[in-house]
Coordinates of C-alpha atoms in Angstrom, one line a residue:
X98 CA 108.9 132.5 63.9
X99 CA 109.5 133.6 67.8
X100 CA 108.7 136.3 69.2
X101 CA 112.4 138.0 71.3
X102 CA 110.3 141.3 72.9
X103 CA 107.4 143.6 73.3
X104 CA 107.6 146.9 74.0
X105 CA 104.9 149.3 73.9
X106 CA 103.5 152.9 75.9
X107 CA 100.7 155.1 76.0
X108 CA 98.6 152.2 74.6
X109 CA 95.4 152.2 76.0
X110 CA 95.1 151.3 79.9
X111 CA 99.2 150.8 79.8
X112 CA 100.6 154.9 80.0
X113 CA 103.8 153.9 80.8
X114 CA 106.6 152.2 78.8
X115 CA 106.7 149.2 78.9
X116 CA 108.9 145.7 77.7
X117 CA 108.8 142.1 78.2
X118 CA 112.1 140.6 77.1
X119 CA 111.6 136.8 76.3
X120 CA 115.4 136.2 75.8
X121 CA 116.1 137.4 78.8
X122 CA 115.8 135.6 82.4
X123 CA 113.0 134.9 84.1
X124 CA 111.5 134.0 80.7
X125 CA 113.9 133.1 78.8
X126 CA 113.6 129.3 79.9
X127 CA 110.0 129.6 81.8
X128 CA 108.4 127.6 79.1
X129 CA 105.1 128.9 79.8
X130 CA 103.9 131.6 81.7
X131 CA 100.7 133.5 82.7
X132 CA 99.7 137.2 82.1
X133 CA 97.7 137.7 85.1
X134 CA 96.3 141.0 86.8
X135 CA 93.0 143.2 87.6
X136 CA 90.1 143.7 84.6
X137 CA 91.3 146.7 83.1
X138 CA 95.2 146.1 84.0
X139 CA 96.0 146.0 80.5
X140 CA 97.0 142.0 79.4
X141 CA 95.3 142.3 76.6
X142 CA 96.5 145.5 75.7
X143 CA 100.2 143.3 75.6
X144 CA 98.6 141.3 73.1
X145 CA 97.2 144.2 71.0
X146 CA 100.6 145.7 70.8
X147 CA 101.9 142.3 69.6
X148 CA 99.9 142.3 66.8
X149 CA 99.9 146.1 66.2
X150 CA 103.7 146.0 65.9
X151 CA 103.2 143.1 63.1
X152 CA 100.1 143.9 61.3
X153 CA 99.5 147.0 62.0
X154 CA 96.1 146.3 63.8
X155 CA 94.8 143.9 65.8
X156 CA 91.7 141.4 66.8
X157 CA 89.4 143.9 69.7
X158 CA 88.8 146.4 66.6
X159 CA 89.6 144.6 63.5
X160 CA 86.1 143.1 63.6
X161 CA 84.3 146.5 65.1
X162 CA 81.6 148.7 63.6
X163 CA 82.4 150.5 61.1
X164 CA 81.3 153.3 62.8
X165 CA 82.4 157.0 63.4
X166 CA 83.2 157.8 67.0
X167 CA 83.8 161.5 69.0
X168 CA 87.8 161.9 69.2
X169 CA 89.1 165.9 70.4
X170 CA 88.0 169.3 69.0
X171 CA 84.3 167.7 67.3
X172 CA 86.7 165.6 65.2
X173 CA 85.7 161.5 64.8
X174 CA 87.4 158.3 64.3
X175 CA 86.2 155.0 62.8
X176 CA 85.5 152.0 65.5
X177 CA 87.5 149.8 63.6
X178 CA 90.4 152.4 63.5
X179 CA 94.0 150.6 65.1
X180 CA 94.5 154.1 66.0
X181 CA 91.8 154.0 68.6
X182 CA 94.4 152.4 71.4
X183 CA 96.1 155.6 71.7
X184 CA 95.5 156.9 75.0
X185 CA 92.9 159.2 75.8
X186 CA 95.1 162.4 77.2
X187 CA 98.2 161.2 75.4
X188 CA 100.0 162.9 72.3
X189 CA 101.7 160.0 71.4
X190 CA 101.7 155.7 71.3
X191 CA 103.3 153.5 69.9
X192 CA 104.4 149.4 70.2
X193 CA 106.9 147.8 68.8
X194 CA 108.5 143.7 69.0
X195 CA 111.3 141.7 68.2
X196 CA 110.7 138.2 66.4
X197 CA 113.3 135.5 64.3
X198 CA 111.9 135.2 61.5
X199 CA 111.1 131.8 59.3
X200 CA 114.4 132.7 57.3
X201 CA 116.3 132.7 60.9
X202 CA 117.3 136.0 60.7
X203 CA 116.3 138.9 63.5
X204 CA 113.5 141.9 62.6
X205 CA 112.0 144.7 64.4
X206 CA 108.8 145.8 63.4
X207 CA 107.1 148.8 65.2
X208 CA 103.5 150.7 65.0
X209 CA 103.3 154.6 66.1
X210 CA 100.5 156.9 65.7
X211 CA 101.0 160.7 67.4
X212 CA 98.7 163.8 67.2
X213 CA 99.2 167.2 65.4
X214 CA 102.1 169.6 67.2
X215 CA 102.4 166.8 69.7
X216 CA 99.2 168.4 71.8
X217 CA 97.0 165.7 73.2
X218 CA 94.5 167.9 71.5
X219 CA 95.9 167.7 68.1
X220 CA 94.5 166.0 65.1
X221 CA 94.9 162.6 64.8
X222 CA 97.7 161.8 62.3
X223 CA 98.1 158.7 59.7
X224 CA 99.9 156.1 62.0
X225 CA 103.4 155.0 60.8
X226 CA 104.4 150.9 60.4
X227 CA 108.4 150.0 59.9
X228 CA 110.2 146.8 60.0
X229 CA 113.5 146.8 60.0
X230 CA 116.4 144.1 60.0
X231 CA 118.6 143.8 63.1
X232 CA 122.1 142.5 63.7
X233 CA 123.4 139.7 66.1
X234 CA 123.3 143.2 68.8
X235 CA 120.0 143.8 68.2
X236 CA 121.2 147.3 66.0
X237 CA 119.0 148.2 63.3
X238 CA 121.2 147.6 60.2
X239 CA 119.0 147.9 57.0
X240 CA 114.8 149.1 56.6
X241 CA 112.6 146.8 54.6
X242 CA 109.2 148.6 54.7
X243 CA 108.3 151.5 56.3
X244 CA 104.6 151.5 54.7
X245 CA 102.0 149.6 56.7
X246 CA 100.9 147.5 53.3
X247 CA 104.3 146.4 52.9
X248 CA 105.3 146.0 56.5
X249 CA 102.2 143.7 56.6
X250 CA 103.2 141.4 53.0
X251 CA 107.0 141.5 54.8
X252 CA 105.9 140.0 57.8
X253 CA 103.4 137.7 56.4
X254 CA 106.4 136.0 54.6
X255 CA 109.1 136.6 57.4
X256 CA 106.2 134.7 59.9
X257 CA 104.3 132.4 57.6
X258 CA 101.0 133.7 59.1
X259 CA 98.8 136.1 57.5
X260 CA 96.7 138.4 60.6
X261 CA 93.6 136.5 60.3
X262 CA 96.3 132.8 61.1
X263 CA 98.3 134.6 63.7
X264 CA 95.4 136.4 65.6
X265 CA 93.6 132.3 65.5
X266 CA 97.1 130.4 66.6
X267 CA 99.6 132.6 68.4
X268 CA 97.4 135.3 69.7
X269 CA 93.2 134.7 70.3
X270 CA 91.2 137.4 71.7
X271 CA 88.9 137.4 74.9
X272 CA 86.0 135.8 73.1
X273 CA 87.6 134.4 70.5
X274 CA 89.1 131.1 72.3
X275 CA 86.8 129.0 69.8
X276 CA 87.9 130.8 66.9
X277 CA 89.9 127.7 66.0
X278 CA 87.1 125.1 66.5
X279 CA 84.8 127.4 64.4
X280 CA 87.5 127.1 61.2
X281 CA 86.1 126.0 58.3
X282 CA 88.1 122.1 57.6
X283 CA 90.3 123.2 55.0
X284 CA 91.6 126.4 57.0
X285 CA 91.8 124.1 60.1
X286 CA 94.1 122.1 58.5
X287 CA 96.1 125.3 56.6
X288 CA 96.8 126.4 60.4
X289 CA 97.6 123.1 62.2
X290 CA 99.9 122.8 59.2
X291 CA 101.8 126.1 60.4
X292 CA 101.8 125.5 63.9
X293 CA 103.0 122.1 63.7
X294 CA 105.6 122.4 60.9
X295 CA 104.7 119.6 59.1
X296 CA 103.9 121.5 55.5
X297 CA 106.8 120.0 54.1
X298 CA 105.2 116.8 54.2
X299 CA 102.3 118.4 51.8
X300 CA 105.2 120.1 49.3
X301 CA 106.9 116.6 49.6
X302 CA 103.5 114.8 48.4
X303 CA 103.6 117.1 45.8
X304 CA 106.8 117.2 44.1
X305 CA 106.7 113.0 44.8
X306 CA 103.5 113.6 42.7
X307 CA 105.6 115.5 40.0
X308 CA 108.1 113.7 39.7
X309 CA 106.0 110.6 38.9
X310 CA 103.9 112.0 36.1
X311 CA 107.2 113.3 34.5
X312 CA 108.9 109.8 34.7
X313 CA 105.5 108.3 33.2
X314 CA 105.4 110.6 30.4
X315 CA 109.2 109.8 29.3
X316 CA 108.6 106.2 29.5
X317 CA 105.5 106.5 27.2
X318 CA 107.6 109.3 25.1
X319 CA 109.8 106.0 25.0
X320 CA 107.5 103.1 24.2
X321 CA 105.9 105.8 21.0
X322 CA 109.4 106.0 20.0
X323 CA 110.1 102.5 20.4
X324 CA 106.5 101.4 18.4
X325 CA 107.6 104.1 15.7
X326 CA 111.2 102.6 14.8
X327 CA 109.7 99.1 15.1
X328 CA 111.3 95.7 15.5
X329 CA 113.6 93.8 13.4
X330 CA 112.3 90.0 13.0
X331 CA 114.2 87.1 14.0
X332 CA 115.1 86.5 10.0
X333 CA 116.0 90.1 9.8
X334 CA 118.7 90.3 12.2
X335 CA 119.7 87.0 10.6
X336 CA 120.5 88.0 7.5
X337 CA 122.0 91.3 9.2
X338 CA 124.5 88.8 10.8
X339 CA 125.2 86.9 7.9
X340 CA 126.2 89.9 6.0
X341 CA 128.2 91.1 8.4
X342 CA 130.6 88.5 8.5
X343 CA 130.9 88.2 4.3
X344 CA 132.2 91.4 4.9
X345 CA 134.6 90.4 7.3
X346 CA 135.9 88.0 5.0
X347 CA 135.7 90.4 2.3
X348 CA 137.5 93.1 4.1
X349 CA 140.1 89.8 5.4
X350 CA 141.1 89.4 1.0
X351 CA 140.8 92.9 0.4
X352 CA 143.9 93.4 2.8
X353 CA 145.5 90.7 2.0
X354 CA 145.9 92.2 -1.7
X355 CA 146.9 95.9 -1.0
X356 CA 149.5 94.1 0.9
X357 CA 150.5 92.3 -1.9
X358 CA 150.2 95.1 -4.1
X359 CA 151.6 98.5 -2.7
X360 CA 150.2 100.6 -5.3
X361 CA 146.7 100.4 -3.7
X362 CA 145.1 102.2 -1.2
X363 CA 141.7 101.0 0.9
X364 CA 139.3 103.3 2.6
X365 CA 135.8 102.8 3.9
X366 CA 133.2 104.9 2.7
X367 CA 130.9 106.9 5.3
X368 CA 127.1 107.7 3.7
X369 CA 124.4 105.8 3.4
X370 CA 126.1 101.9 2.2
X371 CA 128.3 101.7 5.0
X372 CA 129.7 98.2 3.7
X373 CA 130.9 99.3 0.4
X374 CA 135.0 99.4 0.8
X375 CA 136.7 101.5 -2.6
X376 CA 139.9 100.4 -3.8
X377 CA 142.0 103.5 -5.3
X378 CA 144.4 102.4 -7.7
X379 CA 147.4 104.7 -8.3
X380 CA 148.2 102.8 -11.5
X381 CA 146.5 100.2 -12.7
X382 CA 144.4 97.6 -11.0
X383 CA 145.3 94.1 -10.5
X384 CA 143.3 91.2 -11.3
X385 CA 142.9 90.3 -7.6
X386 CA 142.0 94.0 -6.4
X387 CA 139.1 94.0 -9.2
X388 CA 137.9 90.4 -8.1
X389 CA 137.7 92.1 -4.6
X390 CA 135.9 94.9 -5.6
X391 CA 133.3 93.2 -7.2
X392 CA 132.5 90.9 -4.4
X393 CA 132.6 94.4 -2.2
X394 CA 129.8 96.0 -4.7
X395 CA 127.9 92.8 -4.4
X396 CA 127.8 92.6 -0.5
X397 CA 126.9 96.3 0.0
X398 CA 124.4 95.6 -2.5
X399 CA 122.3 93.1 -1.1
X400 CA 123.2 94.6 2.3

């Protein structure tokens, strides 16, 4: 995930419209870079419109009270409410950024809230969430979710960071610097995995791991298989060789007398005696063909 531009206005401290273009020069190859400026100036307000854009709320209220405070005309709003950035006076905010996503593709997800009639004393309406897809211009070309749940699950799998992992990686808070240090081992660990790439090694152990018991389970499919059929004993596969070349020599005579008499025919049989040979006579049978057929019985006999 990297984040292309941040645009935002009427967001808190910051009335006026605003954008920091990352792919564009200075920043584009800066590397790193400070936010600097007065308390009050608004730099975290950038960083609240980052997340706002994504999410659809962001770290300096997602942890507030959850309290009701005085907005216009005797009407309240909760603490905890994303809506609360909109600035006091204004009719309208909004913040919006550009990111590539895991899937290297572009998006543009953007947060708005406005009031009723557009009067900076209206009623404060439901706040709206889109992300869309963009083209190598940077023109909208196709809308994903337009419903902050969804924008939210689209951009948790376009980023690989859920809020709670991007506002404790890319994005900590004033007073949340230790957030990280305060993780629990396991989520600790979850995160350095994001940030550093290396989950692949993890899904690597695994499949390794899977592959392995499957290979263990055919060879022992194998070995009850195996123990099942059993082995033939030395003296076994003896006599197994024996008869197989008396029926060599039998088949040897059998040929030689259908050669010597052309009325016969010789086929092998396919079932269960697959050493018996029958001799089809057309006429009668010779003295020699019956002498072979005999000893051909008497093989697949003791066979």
């Amino acid at each position: 995930m990297r984040i292309l531009a941040v645009r935002g206005g009427n967001l808190a401290s910051l009335a006026e419209p605003f954008e920091i273009d990352l792919a564009a020069e200075p920043l584009a190859d800066a590397g790193l870079f400070a936010i600097t400026g007065e308390t009050g100036a608004g730099k975290s307000t950038l960083l609240d419109a980052l997340c706002l854009a994504l999410y659809g709320d962001f770290p300096r209220v997602a942890d507030g009270a959850d309290q009701d405070l005085p907005d216009v005309a005797d009407q309240t709003v909760k603490a905890k409410d994303p809506r609360n950035i909109l600035r006091k006076g204004a009719s309208r905010a909004e913040a919006e950024v550009d990111f590539v996503g895991v899937d290297g593709r572009t998006y543009r997800a953007s947060w708005s809230v406005h009031r009723a009639r557009g009067r900076a004393g209206g009623q404060l309406q439901p706040a709206r969430h889109l992300l869309v897809r963009l083209d190598a211009e940077g023109a909208p070309v196709e809308t994903l979710a337009d419903k902050t749940g969804a924008v939210k699950a689209r951009v948790v799998a376009l980023t690989d960071l859920t809020f709670d992992q991007f506002r404790r990686t890319v994005v900590l808070a004033q007073g949340e610097f230790d957030a990280f240090l305060r993780a629990a081992d396991a989520d600790r660990a979850d995160l350095l995995e994001k940030i550093t790439g290396t989950e692949i090694y993890a899904r690597l152990s695994v499949a390794a791991h899977e592959a392995n018991r499957a290979a263990r389970e055919a060879v022992e499919r194998a070995r009850e298989r195996r123990a099942a059929l059993g082995l033939a004993s030395p003296e076994a596969r003896a006599v197994a060789h024996l008869l197989r070349a008396e029926n060599d020599a039998v088949l040897v005579g059998v040929g030689t007398v259908a050669r010597d008499d052309p009325e016969l025919t010789v086929r092998h049989t396919v079932g269960p005696d697959p050493l018996r040979v029958v001799l089809d006579a057309r006429c009668s049978m010779s003295p020699g063909a019956r002498v072979a057929q005999g000893a051909l019985v008497f093989v697949g006999a003791e066979a």
